[in-house]
């Protein structure tokens, strides 16, 4: 339990549409933590941070999961404290540069281990991206997966899908980040563990190439039609990638992850598949000269990306100027999953904390979070009893420096 946390309202680590993360200090010990603060009434039964805290409590004990240090609710705010971590992979990858392949392999190995752990607890992260993988300041060999705001409990997902409710709208199951979400997430399909696997493949491709073969515009800064076209381009280019219709060369280990993600059957083979993919990443790291991937510092030195992406002149701020045709038309059907992309649907994306503003309209004031994002009552009650408490919190606003 944390006793008294004190934080400055100017010490902001990050913020999004559903909360702000501050650095905070435990007054008695001087321990510094990351404190996530969300404005929410006590009338809200299913509050956002309680769900995330429960999921984190369920997943405690794995090195790729942040240590949960405390959670509490006050009349107007909810708080969650986790260990203080470093910059994200997004911040680490320099513009126009990539990361060494051995580093990509080690990140892949650790994240595959995390996905094994999530799947063993029936959790789907749903928003795996470079922004949500953080470096660890006290362990330079470790990276950590954060932001379980829209993590789904798989049994609840299956119950929703079996209920007969239309689940094809992106507003039924939050999509995550369009740049890195799976093809199935684009069309609102219920989230499976394989969606996390596909997103991880895109993350590793981003680290290896320093970019992705698609780009999604920020909807706040682009015209609506430009934004929607960029989302559509991302969708079709991902299809081209998984169908081997892009003229780019990627490491075999990433290709294997993409191939495995396409197998969406829910059976006992998923965990063994992820274990095999993890072993392949370990072998790749060792073959490239790594000695002890569990203890040696990760190498974040920028390198020139492979000459696999189209030159900058071919790319535009809204993705590929001519969309899918930059790479030639695929001979495969529009969607191997039997879905077609509807660009008239609302597409939720490009928010740093994984939330889409229109989701506010779908929430009941009294219940806050949709049932598809809620753990079973018995599991939730058990985890609530395990959550570490924050005894007291004090915020202050220091004067601006002149």
mmCIF file of C-alpha atoms in Angstrom:
data_model
loop_
_atom_site.group_PDB
_atom_site.id
_atom_site.type_symbol
_atom_site.label_atom_id
_atom_site.label_comp_id
_atom_site.label_asym_id
_atom_site.label_seq_id
_atom_site.Cartn_x
_atom_site.Cartn_y
_atom_site.Cartn_z
ATOM 1 C CA UNK A 1 0.000 0.000 0.000
ATOM 2 C CA UNK A 2 1.161 3.519 -0.775
ATOM 3 C CA UNK A 3 0.725 5.961 2.099
ATOM 4 C CA UNK A 4 0.635 9.540 0.874
ATOM 5 C CA UNK A 5 1.332 10.480 -2.743
ATOM 6 C CA UNK A 6 2.099 14.070 -3.649
ATOM 7 C CA UNK A 7 2.157 15.239 -7.251
ATOM 8 C CA UNK A 8 2.518 18.489 -9.126
ATOM 9 C CA UNK A 9 -0.087 19.251 -11.736
ATOM 10 C CA UNK A 10 2.743 20.474 -13.930
ATOM 11 C CA UNK A 11 4.744 17.207 -13.742
ATOM 12 C CA UNK A 12 2.906 15.599 -16.653
ATOM 13 C CA UNK A 13 4.312 12.442 -18.250
ATOM 14 C CA UNK A 14 1.514 12.069 -20.773
ATOM 15 C CA UNK A 15 -2.145 12.794 -21.326
ATOM 16 C CA UNK A 16 -5.066 11.674 -23.431
ATOM 17 C CA UNK A 17 -8.813 11.969 -23.709
ATOM 18 C CA UNK A 18 -9.402 9.791 -20.639
ATOM 19 C CA UNK A 19 -6.725 10.706 -18.162
ATOM 20 C CA UNK A 20 -3.404 12.304 -17.390
ATOM 21 C CA UNK A 21 -0.245 10.600 -16.135
ATOM 22 C CA UNK A 22 1.934 12.481 -13.646
ATOM 23 C CA UNK A 23 5.098 11.747 -11.742
ATOM 24 C CA UNK A 24 4.235 11.474 -8.053
ATOM 25 C CA UNK A 25 6.274 10.968 -4.904
ATOM 26 C CA UNK A 26 5.459 8.946 -1.823
ATOM 27 C CA UNK A 27 5.968 11.500 0.911
ATOM 28 C CA UNK A 28 7.476 9.258 3.600
ATOM 29 C CA UNK A 29 9.851 7.228 1.426
ATOM 30 C CA UNK A 30 10.633 9.550 -1.488
ATOM 31 C CA UNK A 31 9.707 6.798 -3.919
ATOM 32 C CA UNK A 32 8.746 8.190 -7.345
ATOM 33 C CA UNK A 33 5.906 6.533 -9.267
ATOM 34 C CA UNK A 34 3.729 7.149 -12.311
ATOM 35 C CA UNK A 35 0.230 8.264 -11.295
ATOM 36 C CA UNK A 36 -2.657 8.030 -13.743
ATOM 37 C CA UNK A 37 -5.505 10.411 -12.887
ATOM 38 C CA UNK A 38 -8.989 10.200 -14.391
ATOM 39 C CA UNK A 39 -11.919 12.498 -13.640
ATOM 40 C CA UNK A 40 -14.901 10.281 -12.845
ATOM 41 C CA UNK A 41 -17.912 10.517 -10.538
ATOM 42 C CA UNK A 42 -18.533 7.995 -7.772
ATOM 43 C CA UNK A 43 -21.892 7.365 -9.481
ATOM 44 C CA UNK A 44 -20.045 5.540 -12.276
ATOM 45 C CA UNK A 45 -20.178 1.840 -11.432
ATOM 46 C CA UNK A 46 -17.757 0.532 -14.069
ATOM 47 C CA UNK A 47 -15.057 3.186 -13.947
ATOM 48 C CA UNK A 48 -12.212 3.200 -16.485
ATOM 49 C CA UNK A 49 -9.190 2.978 -14.196
ATOM 50 C CA UNK A 50 -10.709 0.287 -11.993
ATOM 51 C CA UNK A 51 -10.950 -1.959 -15.051
ATOM 52 C CA UNK A 52 -7.325 -1.266 -15.977
ATOM 53 C CA UNK A 53 -6.189 -1.769 -12.380
ATOM 54 C CA UNK A 54 -8.019 -5.099 -12.203
ATOM 55 C CA UNK A 55 -6.414 -6.299 -15.424
ATOM 56 C CA UNK A 56 -2.967 -5.259 -14.204
ATOM 57 C CA UNK A 57 -3.572 -6.998 -10.872
ATOM 58 C CA UNK A 58 -4.562 -10.154 -12.742
ATOM 59 C CA UNK A 59 -1.341 -10.015 -14.779
ATOM 60 C CA UNK A 60 1.131 -9.154 -11.989
ATOM 61 C CA UNK A 61 4.338 -11.168 -11.761
ATOM 62 C CA UNK A 62 5.594 -10.943 -15.350
ATOM 63 C CA UNK A 63 8.620 -8.779 -16.173
ATOM 64 C CA UNK A 64 6.894 -7.219 -19.201
ATOM 65 C CA UNK A 65 3.920 -6.087 -17.072
ATOM 66 C CA UNK A 66 4.284 -2.893 -15.001
ATOM 67 C CA UNK A 67 4.138 -3.280 -11.236
ATOM 68 C CA UNK A 68 0.787 -2.041 -9.918
ATOM 69 C CA UNK A 69 1.451 -0.014 -6.771
ATOM 70 C CA UNK A 70 -1.922 1.413 -5.834
ATOM 71 C CA UNK A 71 -5.472 2.375 -6.807
ATOM 72 C CA UNK A 72 -8.129 4.529 -5.190
ATOM 73 C CA UNK A 73 -11.248 6.559 -5.956
ATOM 74 C CA UNK A 74 -12.216 9.927 -4.568
ATOM 75 C CA UNK A 75 -15.480 11.881 -5.047
ATOM 76 C CA UNK A 76 -14.394 13.387 -8.366
ATOM 77 C CA UNK A 77 -11.214 11.553 -9.400
ATOM 78 C CA UNK A 78 -9.821 8.056 -9.739
ATOM 79 C CA UNK A 79 -6.114 7.272 -9.341
ATOM 80 C CA UNK A 80 -3.821 4.398 -10.303
ATOM 81 C CA UNK A 81 -0.097 4.233 -9.508
ATOM 82 C CA UNK A 82 2.402 2.016 -11.324
ATOM 83 C CA UNK A 83 6.179 1.811 -11.387
ATOM 84 C CA UNK A 84 7.870 4.738 -13.095
ATOM 85 C CA UNK A 85 9.097 3.725 -16.540
ATOM 86 C CA UNK A 86 11.113 5.371 -19.289
ATOM 87 C CA UNK A 87 10.401 6.594 -22.814
ATOM 88 C CA UNK A 88 8.363 4.616 -25.319
ATOM 89 C CA UNK A 89 9.643 2.790 -28.374
ATOM 90 C CA UNK A 90 7.939 5.480 -30.452
ATOM 91 C CA UNK A 91 10.130 8.102 -28.778
ATOM 92 C CA UNK A 92 13.215 5.905 -29.099
ATOM 93 C CA UNK A 93 13.026 5.376 -32.865
ATOM 94 C CA UNK A 94 14.533 8.461 -34.475
ATOM 95 C CA UNK A 95 12.977 9.933 -37.599
ATOM 96 C CA UNK A 96 14.482 8.359 -40.705
ATOM 97 C CA UNK A 97 16.248 5.664 -38.680
ATOM 98 C CA UNK A 98 15.535 2.111 -37.556
ATOM 99 C CA UNK A 99 16.783 -0.144 -34.757
ATOM 100 C CA UNK A 100 19.355 -2.951 -35.036
ATOM 101 C CA UNK A 101 17.784 -6.272 -35.977
ATOM 102 C CA UNK A 102 19.094 -7.905 -32.803
ATOM 103 C CA UNK A 103 17.204 -5.291 -30.764
ATOM 104 C CA UNK A 104 14.048 -5.895 -32.794
ATOM 105 C CA UNK A 105 14.406 -9.625 -32.110
ATOM 106 C CA UNK A 106 14.816 -9.061 -28.367
ATOM 107 C CA UNK A 107 11.813 -6.731 -28.180
ATOM 108 C CA UNK A 108 9.840 -9.352 -30.103
ATOM 109 C CA UNK A 109 10.922 -12.089 -27.707
ATOM 110 C CA UNK A 110 9.844 -10.105 -24.654
ATOM 111 C CA UNK A 111 6.513 -9.040 -26.138
ATOM 112 C CA UNK A 112 5.747 -12.594 -27.267
ATOM 113 C CA UNK A 113 6.413 -13.693 -23.697
ATOM 114 C CA UNK A 114 3.971 -10.999 -22.564
ATOM 115 C CA UNK A 115 1.336 -12.206 -25.051
ATOM 116 C CA UNK A 116 1.769 -15.761 -23.744
ATOM 117 C CA UNK A 117 1.098 -14.422 -20.258
ATOM 118 C CA UNK A 118 -1.951 -12.420 -21.392
ATOM 119 C CA UNK A 119 -3.433 -15.371 -23.265
ATOM 120 C CA UNK A 120 -2.980 -17.672 -20.272
ATOM 121 C CA UNK A 121 -5.209 -15.234 -18.345
ATOM 122 C CA UNK A 122 -7.676 -14.816 -21.255
ATOM 123 C CA UNK A 123 -6.752 -11.155 -21.821
ATOM 124 C CA UNK A 124 -6.510 -9.415 -25.204
ATOM 125 C CA UNK A 125 -4.595 -6.119 -25.026
ATOM 126 C CA UNK A 126 -6.164 -4.669 -28.202
ATOM 127 C CA UNK A 127 -3.800 -1.675 -28.492
ATOM 128 C CA UNK A 128 -0.279 -2.989 -28.901
ATOM 129 C CA UNK A 129 1.846 -0.234 -30.477
ATOM 130 C CA UNK A 130 5.276 1.433 -30.026
ATOM 131 C CA UNK A 131 3.725 4.122 -27.803
ATOM 132 C CA UNK A 132 2.599 1.438 -25.336
ATOM 133 C CA UNK A 133 5.944 -0.348 -24.991
ATOM 134 C CA UNK A 134 8.198 1.501 -22.553
ATOM 135 C CA UNK A 135 11.842 1.186 -21.615
ATOM 136 C CA UNK A 136 12.757 0.401 -18.018
ATOM 137 C CA UNK A 137 15.154 2.921 -16.410
ATOM 138 C CA UNK A 138 16.419 0.474 -13.762
ATOM 139 C CA UNK A 139 16.748 -2.586 -16.035
ATOM 140 C CA UNK A 140 18.211 -1.738 -19.473
ATOM 141 C CA UNK A 141 17.456 -5.247 -20.731
ATOM 142 C CA UNK A 142 13.699 -4.896 -20.153
ATOM 143 C CA UNK A 143 10.768 -3.405 -22.049
ATOM 144 C CA UNK A 144 7.271 -3.142 -20.559
ATOM 145 C CA UNK A 145 3.785 -3.281 -22.091
ATOM 146 C CA UNK A 146 1.441 -0.603 -20.714
ATOM 147 C CA UNK A 147 -2.047 0.882 -21.219
ATOM 148 C CA UNK A 148 -4.600 -1.845 -20.612
ATOM 149 C CA UNK A 149 -7.431 0.684 -20.900
ATOM 150 C CA UNK A 150 -9.306 -1.288 -23.554
ATOM 151 C CA UNK A 151 -8.028 -4.759 -22.689
ATOM 152 C CA UNK A 152 -10.748 -7.365 -23.208
ATOM 153 C CA UNK A 153 -11.512 -10.490 -21.213
ATOM 154 C CA UNK A 154 -11.889 -13.174 -23.861
ATOM 155 C CA UNK A 155 -14.879 -15.019 -22.304
ATOM 156 C CA UNK A 156 -16.817 -11.709 -22.238
ATOM 157 C CA UNK A 157 -15.908 -11.144 -25.883
ATOM 158 C CA UNK A 158 -17.128 -14.597 -26.882
ATOM 159 C CA UNK A 159 -20.353 -14.119 -24.911
ATOM 160 C CA UNK A 160 -20.970 -10.813 -26.681
ATOM 161 C CA UNK A 161 -20.259 -12.348 -30.080
ATOM 162 C CA UNK A 162 -22.602 -15.263 -29.324
ATOM 163 C CA UNK A 163 -25.419 -13.009 -28.121
ATOM 164 C CA UNK A 164 -26.590 -12.198 -31.625
ATOM 165 C CA UNK A 165 -25.672 -8.525 -31.261
ATOM 166 C CA UNK A 166 -24.246 -6.902 -34.387
ATOM 167 C CA UNK A 167 -20.514 -6.728 -33.676
ATOM 168 C CA UNK A 168 -19.376 -5.312 -37.027
ATOM 169 C CA UNK A 169 -19.353 -1.677 -35.912
ATOM 170 C CA UNK A 170 -16.056 -0.329 -34.539
ATOM 171 C CA UNK A 171 -18.034 1.088 -31.618
ATOM 172 C CA UNK A 172 -18.952 -2.374 -30.287
ATOM 173 C CA UNK A 173 -15.355 -3.337 -29.512
ATOM 174 C CA UNK A 174 -12.836 -0.465 -29.282
ATOM 175 C CA UNK A 175 -10.389 -0.807 -32.136
ATOM 176 C CA UNK A 176 -7.109 0.381 -30.700
ATOM 177 C CA UNK A 177 -4.773 2.424 -32.883
ATOM 178 C CA UNK A 178 -5.508 2.210 -36.605
ATOM 179 C CA UNK A 179 -1.859 2.467 -37.582
ATOM 180 C CA UNK A 180 -1.081 -0.783 -35.727
ATOM 181 C CA UNK A 181 -4.439 -2.539 -35.312
ATOM 182 C CA UNK A 182 -5.188 -5.857 -36.980
ATOM 183 C CA UNK A 183 -7.116 -6.183 -40.217
ATOM 184 C CA UNK A 184 -10.015 -7.685 -38.261
ATOM 185 C CA UNK A 185 -10.102 -4.679 -35.938
ATOM 186 C CA UNK A 186 -10.599 -2.392 -38.944
ATOM 187 C CA UNK A 187 -13.971 -4.014 -39.593
ATOM 188 C CA UNK A 188 -15.062 -4.306 -35.963
ATOM 189 C CA UNK A 189 -14.538 -8.040 -35.542
ATOM 190 C CA UNK A 190 -14.499 -9.278 -31.949
ATOM 191 C CA UNK A 191 -10.935 -9.198 -30.557
ATOM 192 C CA UNK A 192 -8.990 -12.453 -30.365
ATOM 193 C CA UNK A 193 -5.447 -13.062 -29.058
ATOM 194 C CA UNK A 194 -4.310 -13.282 -32.678
ATOM 195 C CA UNK A 195 -5.118 -9.574 -33.078
ATOM 196 C CA UNK A 196 -2.393 -8.780 -30.548
ATOM 197 C CA UNK A 197 -0.031 -11.034 -32.478
ATOM 198 C CA UNK A 198 -0.722 -9.180 -35.722
ATOM 199 C CA UNK A 199 -0.242 -5.803 -34.046
ATOM 200 C CA UNK A 200 3.083 -7.002 -32.649
ATOM 201 C CA UNK A 201 4.214 -7.918 -36.160
ATOM 202 C CA UNK A 202 3.474 -4.343 -37.275
ATOM 203 C CA UNK A 203 5.357 -2.967 -34.253
ATOM 204 C CA UNK A 204 8.426 -5.068 -35.060
ATOM 205 C CA UNK A 205 8.203 -4.062 -38.711
ATOM 206 C CA UNK A 206 8.114 -0.419 -37.622
ATOM 207 C CA UNK A 207 11.225 -0.901 -35.481
ATOM 208 C CA UNK A 208 13.048 -2.781 -38.246
ATOM 209 C CA UNK A 209 12.185 -0.337 -41.041
ATOM 210 C CA UNK A 210 11.850 2.868 -39.057
ATOM 211 C CA UNK A 211 8.379 3.302 -40.536
ATOM 212 C CA UNK A 212 5.434 1.368 -41.929
ATOM 213 C CA UNK A 213 4.261 1.052 -45.547
ATOM 214 C CA UNK A 214 1.118 2.977 -44.552
ATOM 215 C CA UNK A 215 0.318 6.123 -42.617
ATOM 216 C CA UNK A 216 -2.884 7.173 -40.851
ATOM 217 C CA UNK A 217 -3.615 10.880 -40.624
ATOM 218 C CA UNK A 218 -4.475 12.653 -37.395
ATOM 219 C CA UNK A 219 -8.244 13.276 -37.726
ATOM 220 C CA UNK A 220 -7.953 16.565 -35.840
ATOM 221 C CA UNK A 221 -5.505 17.994 -38.367
ATOM 222 C CA UNK A 222 -6.662 16.481 -41.656
ATOM 223 C CA UNK A 223 -9.783 16.944 -43.732
ATOM 224 C CA UNK A 224 -12.293 14.133 -43.044
ATOM 225 C CA UNK A 225 -12.021 12.685 -46.543
ATOM 226 C CA UNK A 226 -8.210 12.738 -46.369
ATOM 227 C CA UNK A 227 -8.274 11.010 -43.000
ATOM 228 C CA UNK A 228 -10.731 8.343 -44.149
ATOM 229 C CA UNK A 229 -8.680 7.729 -47.289
ATOM 230 C CA UNK A 230 -5.560 7.232 -45.176
ATOM 231 C CA UNK A 231 -7.421 4.695 -43.006
ATOM 232 C CA UNK A 232 -8.658 2.879 -46.109
ATOM 233 C CA UNK A 233 -5.121 2.875 -47.533
ATOM 234 C CA UNK A 234 -3.787 1.411 -44.291
ATOM 235 C CA UNK A 235 -6.415 -1.331 -44.414
ATOM 236 C CA UNK A 236 -5.686 -2.377 -47.989
ATOM 237 C CA UNK A 237 -1.917 -2.133 -47.573
ATOM 238 C CA UNK A 238 -2.041 -4.403 -44.518
ATOM 239 C CA UNK A 239 -3.997 -6.893 -46.611
ATOM 240 C CA UNK A 240 -1.339 -6.679 -49.298
ATOM 241 C CA UNK A 241 1.373 -7.313 -46.720
ATOM 242 C CA UNK A 242 -0.241 -10.415 -45.215
ATOM 243 C CA UNK A 243 -1.028 -11.722 -48.711
ATOM 244 C CA UNK A 244 2.605 -11.292 -49.852
ATOM 245 C CA UNK A 245 1.611 -8.640 -52.387
ATOM 246 C CA UNK A 246 4.057 -5.926 -51.266
ATOM 247 C CA UNK A 247 7.532 -5.727 -52.843
ATOM 248 C CA UNK A 248 9.331 -5.470 -49.499
ATOM 249 C CA UNK A 249 11.655 -7.859 -47.719
ATOM 250 C CA UNK A 250 11.040 -8.499 -44.037
ATOM 251 C CA UNK A 251 12.754 -10.827 -41.556
ATOM 252 C CA UNK A 252 11.431 -14.361 -41.636
ATOM 253 C CA UNK A 253 10.581 -14.185 -37.930
ATOM 254 C CA UNK A 254 8.182 -11.262 -38.500
ATOM 255 C CA UNK A 255 6.648 -13.076 -41.472
ATOM 256 C CA UNK A 256 6.042 -16.112 -39.254
ATOM 257 C CA UNK A 257 4.261 -13.917 -36.698
ATOM 258 C CA UNK A 258 1.999 -12.514 -39.425
ATOM 259 C CA UNK A 259 1.252 -15.995 -40.749
ATOM 260 C CA UNK A 260 0.401 -17.266 -37.270
ATOM 261 C CA UNK A 261 -1.848 -14.273 -36.589
ATOM 262 C CA UNK A 262 -3.980 -15.235 -39.586
ATOM 263 C CA UNK A 263 -4.966 -18.496 -37.843
ATOM 264 C CA UNK A 264 -7.846 -17.181 -35.724
ATOM 265 C CA UNK A 265 -9.107 -20.480 -34.341
ATOM 266 C CA UNK A 266 -9.470 -20.540 -30.559
ATOM 267 C CA UNK A 267 -7.768 -23.739 -29.495
ATOM 268 C CA UNK A 268 -4.902 -24.971 -27.387
ATOM 269 C CA UNK A 269 -2.406 -24.448 -30.176
ATOM 270 C CA UNK A 270 -2.174 -20.674 -29.740
ATOM 271 C CA UNK A 271 0.083 -20.770 -26.675
ATOM 272 C CA UNK A 272 2.405 -23.321 -28.250
ATOM 273 C CA UNK A 273 2.499 -21.214 -31.425
ATOM 274 C CA UNK A 274 3.501 -18.099 -29.489
ATOM 275 C CA UNK A 275 6.148 -20.100 -27.615
ATOM 276 C CA UNK A 276 7.584 -21.269 -30.946
ATOM 277 C CA UNK A 277 7.638 -17.708 -32.323
ATOM 278 C CA UNK A 278 9.336 -16.522 -29.150
ATOM 279 C CA UNK A 279 12.002 -19.204 -29.528
ATOM 280 C CA UNK A 280 12.617 -18.065 -33.105
ATOM 281 C CA UNK A 281 13.201 -14.489 -31.930
ATOM 282 C CA UNK A 282 15.608 -15.699 -29.245
ATOM 283 C CA UNK A 283 17.529 -17.744 -31.795
ATOM 284 C CA UNK A 284 17.705 -14.756 -34.148
ATOM 285 C CA UNK A 285 19.080 -12.504 -31.402
ATOM 286 C CA UNK A 286 21.764 -15.026 -30.464
ATOM 287 C CA UNK A 287 22.673 -15.624 -34.117
ATOM 288 C CA UNK A 288 23.326 -11.876 -34.444
ATOM 289 C CA UNK A 289 25.850 -11.891 -31.603
ATOM 290 C CA UNK A 290 23.744 -11.257 -28.497
ATOM 291 C CA UNK A 291 25.198 -12.978 -25.429
ATOM 292 C CA UNK A 292 22.626 -12.803 -22.621
ATOM 293 C CA UNK A 293 19.325 -11.392 -23.831
ATOM 294 C CA UNK A 294 17.806 -11.520 -20.350
ATOM 295 C CA UNK A 295 20.479 -9.342 -18.721
ATOM 296 C CA UNK A 296 22.514 -7.433 -21.297
ATOM 297 C CA UNK A 297 21.433 -3.890 -22.134
ATOM 298 C CA UNK A 298 19.326 -3.437 -25.234
ATOM 299 C CA UNK A 299 21.049 -1.530 -28.020
ATOM 300 C CA UNK A 300 18.986 1.545 -28.950
ATOM 301 C CA UNK A 301 21.568 2.979 -31.364
ATOM 302 C CA UNK A 302 19.817 4.189 -34.532
ATOM 303 C CA UNK A 303 20.735 2.504 -37.809
ATOM 304 C CA UNK A 304 19.882 3.200 -41.412
ATOM 305 C CA UNK A 305 16.661 1.397 -42.364
ATOM 306 C CA UNK A 306 16.774 -1.298 -45.045
ATOM 307 C CA UNK A 307 16.018 -0.052 -48.538
ATOM 308 C CA UNK A 308 12.625 -1.760 -48.594
ATOM 309 C CA UNK A 309 10.138 1.091 -48.267
ATOM 310 C CA UNK A 310 9.307 3.329 -51.233
ATOM 311 C CA UNK A 311 11.487 6.460 -51.292
ATOM 312 C CA UNK A 312 10.130 9.505 -49.430
ATOM 313 C CA UNK A 313 9.033 11.128 -52.680
ATOM 314 C CA UNK A 314 6.549 8.337 -53.294
ATOM 315 C CA UNK A 315 5.004 8.743 -49.861
ATOM 316 C CA UNK A 316 2.624 11.512 -48.891
ATOM 317 C CA UNK A 317 1.327 12.867 -45.600
ATOM 318 C CA UNK A 318 -1.935 10.998 -46.117
ATOM 319 C CA UNK A 319 -0.333 7.610 -46.749
ATOM 320 C CA UNK A 320 0.288 6.524 -50.294
ATOM 321 C CA UNK A 321 -0.898 9.075 -52.811
ATOM 322 C CA UNK A 322 -2.435 6.444 -55.044
ATOM 323 C CA UNK A 323 -3.267 4.024 -52.264
ATOM 324 C CA UNK A 324 -2.845 0.329 -52.841
ATOM 325 C CA UNK A 325 -1.859 0.786 -56.486
ATOM 326 C CA UNK A 326 1.611 1.975 -55.503
ATOM 327 C CA UNK A 327 2.438 -1.700 -55.045
ATOM 328 C CA UNK A 328 0.218 -3.143 -57.748
ATOM 329 C CA UNK A 329 -3.201 -4.735 -57.284
ATOM 330 C CA UNK A 330 -3.352 -7.922 -55.242
ATOM 331 C CA UNK A 331 -4.773 -11.063 -56.818
ATOM 332 C CA UNK A 332 -6.274 -12.037 -53.480
ATOM 333 C CA UNK A 333 -9.850 -11.173 -52.471
ATOM 334 C CA UNK A 334 -10.335 -7.832 -50.647
ATOM 335 C CA UNK A 335 -10.338 -9.507 -47.268
ATOM 336 C CA UNK A 336 -9.143 -12.987 -46.461
ATOM 337 C CA UNK A 337 -11.532 -12.959 -43.498
ATOM 338 C CA UNK A 338 -14.564 -12.463 -45.710
ATOM 339 C CA UNK A 339 -15.120 -8.834 -44.679
ATOM 340 C CA UNK A 340 -15.135 -5.651 -46.693
ATOM 341 C CA UNK A 341 -14.052 -2.295 -45.400
ATOM 342 C CA UNK A 342 -16.810 0.285 -45.030
ATOM 343 C CA UNK A 343 -15.338 3.782 -45.071
ATOM 344 C CA UNK A 344 -18.658 5.234 -43.945
ATOM 345 C CA UNK A 345 -18.350 3.624 -40.516
ATOM 346 C CA UNK A 346 -16.905 5.744 -37.716
ATOM 347 C CA UNK A 347 -13.301 4.674 -37.231
ATOM 348 C CA UNK A 348 -11.888 5.193 -33.788
ATOM 349 C CA UNK A 349 -8.329 6.211 -33.752
ATOM 350 C CA UNK A 350 -5.229 8.178 -33.281
ATOM 351 C CA UNK A 351 -5.565 8.927 -29.609
ATOM 352 C CA UNK A 352 -2.522 8.401 -27.428
ATOM 353 C CA UNK A 353 -4.420 6.654 -24.646
ATOM 354 C CA UNK A 354 -6.428 4.391 -26.965
ATOM 355 C CA UNK A 355 -9.799 6.078 -26.455
ATOM 356 C CA UNK A 356 -12.014 7.497 -29.158
ATOM 357 C CA UNK A 357 -14.097 10.543 -28.300
ATOM 358 C CA UNK A 358 -17.366 9.149 -29.674
ATOM 359 C CA UNK A 359 -17.136 6.300 -27.177
ATOM 360 C CA UNK A 360 -18.370 8.772 -24.578
ATOM 361 C CA UNK A 361 -21.728 8.750 -26.345
ATOM 362 C CA UNK A 362 -22.057 4.974 -26.013
ATOM 363 C CA UNK A 363 -21.533 4.885 -22.254
ATOM 364 C CA UNK A 364 -24.262 4.913 -19.662
ATOM 365 C CA UNK A 365 -23.623 7.653 -17.108
ATOM 366 C CA UNK A 366 -24.362 5.182 -14.330
ATOM 367 C CA UNK A 367 -22.258 2.294 -15.594
ATOM 368 C CA UNK A 368 -19.426 4.010 -17.419
ATOM 369 C CA UNK A 369 -17.784 1.110 -19.225
ATOM 370 C CA UNK A 370 -19.442 -1.285 -21.610
ATOM 371 C CA UNK A 371 -19.863 -4.882 -20.525
ATOM 372 C CA UNK A 372 -17.503 -6.088 -23.269
ATOM 373 C CA UNK A 373 -14.744 -4.348 -21.292
ATOM 374 C CA UNK A 374 -15.729 -5.749 -17.905
ATOM 375 C CA UNK A 375 -14.390 -8.765 -16.055
ATOM 376 C CA UNK A 376 -16.846 -11.360 -14.661
ATOM 377 C CA UNK A 377 -18.319 -10.278 -11.288
ATOM 378 C CA UNK A 378 -16.604 -13.025 -9.288
ATOM 379 C CA UNK A 379 -13.212 -12.297 -10.872
ATOM 380 C CA UNK A 380 -13.684 -8.538 -10.432
ATOM 381 C CA UNK A 381 -14.644 -8.955 -6.772
ATOM 382 C CA UNK A 382 -11.613 -11.142 -6.093
ATOM 383 C CA UNK A 383 -9.237 -8.702 -7.811
ATOM 384 C CA UNK A 384 -10.750 -5.728 -5.980
ATOM 385 C CA UNK A 385 -9.776 -7.451 -2.754
ATOM 386 C CA UNK A 386 -6.207 -7.768 -4.007
ATOM 387 C CA UNK A 387 -5.738 -4.195 -5.290
ATOM 388 C CA UNK A 388 -3.131 -2.245 -3.320
ATOM 389 C CA UNK A 389 -4.568 0.956 -1.885
ATOM 390 C CA UNK A 390 -3.399 4.564 -1.946
ATOM 391 C CA UNK A 391 -4.131 5.958 1.509
ATOM 392 C CA UNK A 392 -3.916 9.645 0.647
ATOM 393 C CA UNK A 393 -3.236 11.865 -2.359
ATOM 394 C CA UNK A 394 -2.332 15.514 -2.496
ATOM 395 C CA UNK A 395 -2.008 17.635 -5.619
ATOM 396 C CA UNK A 396 -0.402 21.041 -5.805
ATOM 397 C CA UNK A 397 0.105 23.601 -8.533
ATOM 398 C CA UNK A 398 3.491 25.303 -8.369
ATOM 399 C CA UNK A 399 3.831 28.797 -9.821
ATOM 400 C CA UNK A 400 5.040 29.135 -13.377
ATOM 401 C CA UNK A 401 8.703 29.960 -13.745
ATOM 402 C CA UNK A 402 9.378 33.421 -15.107
#
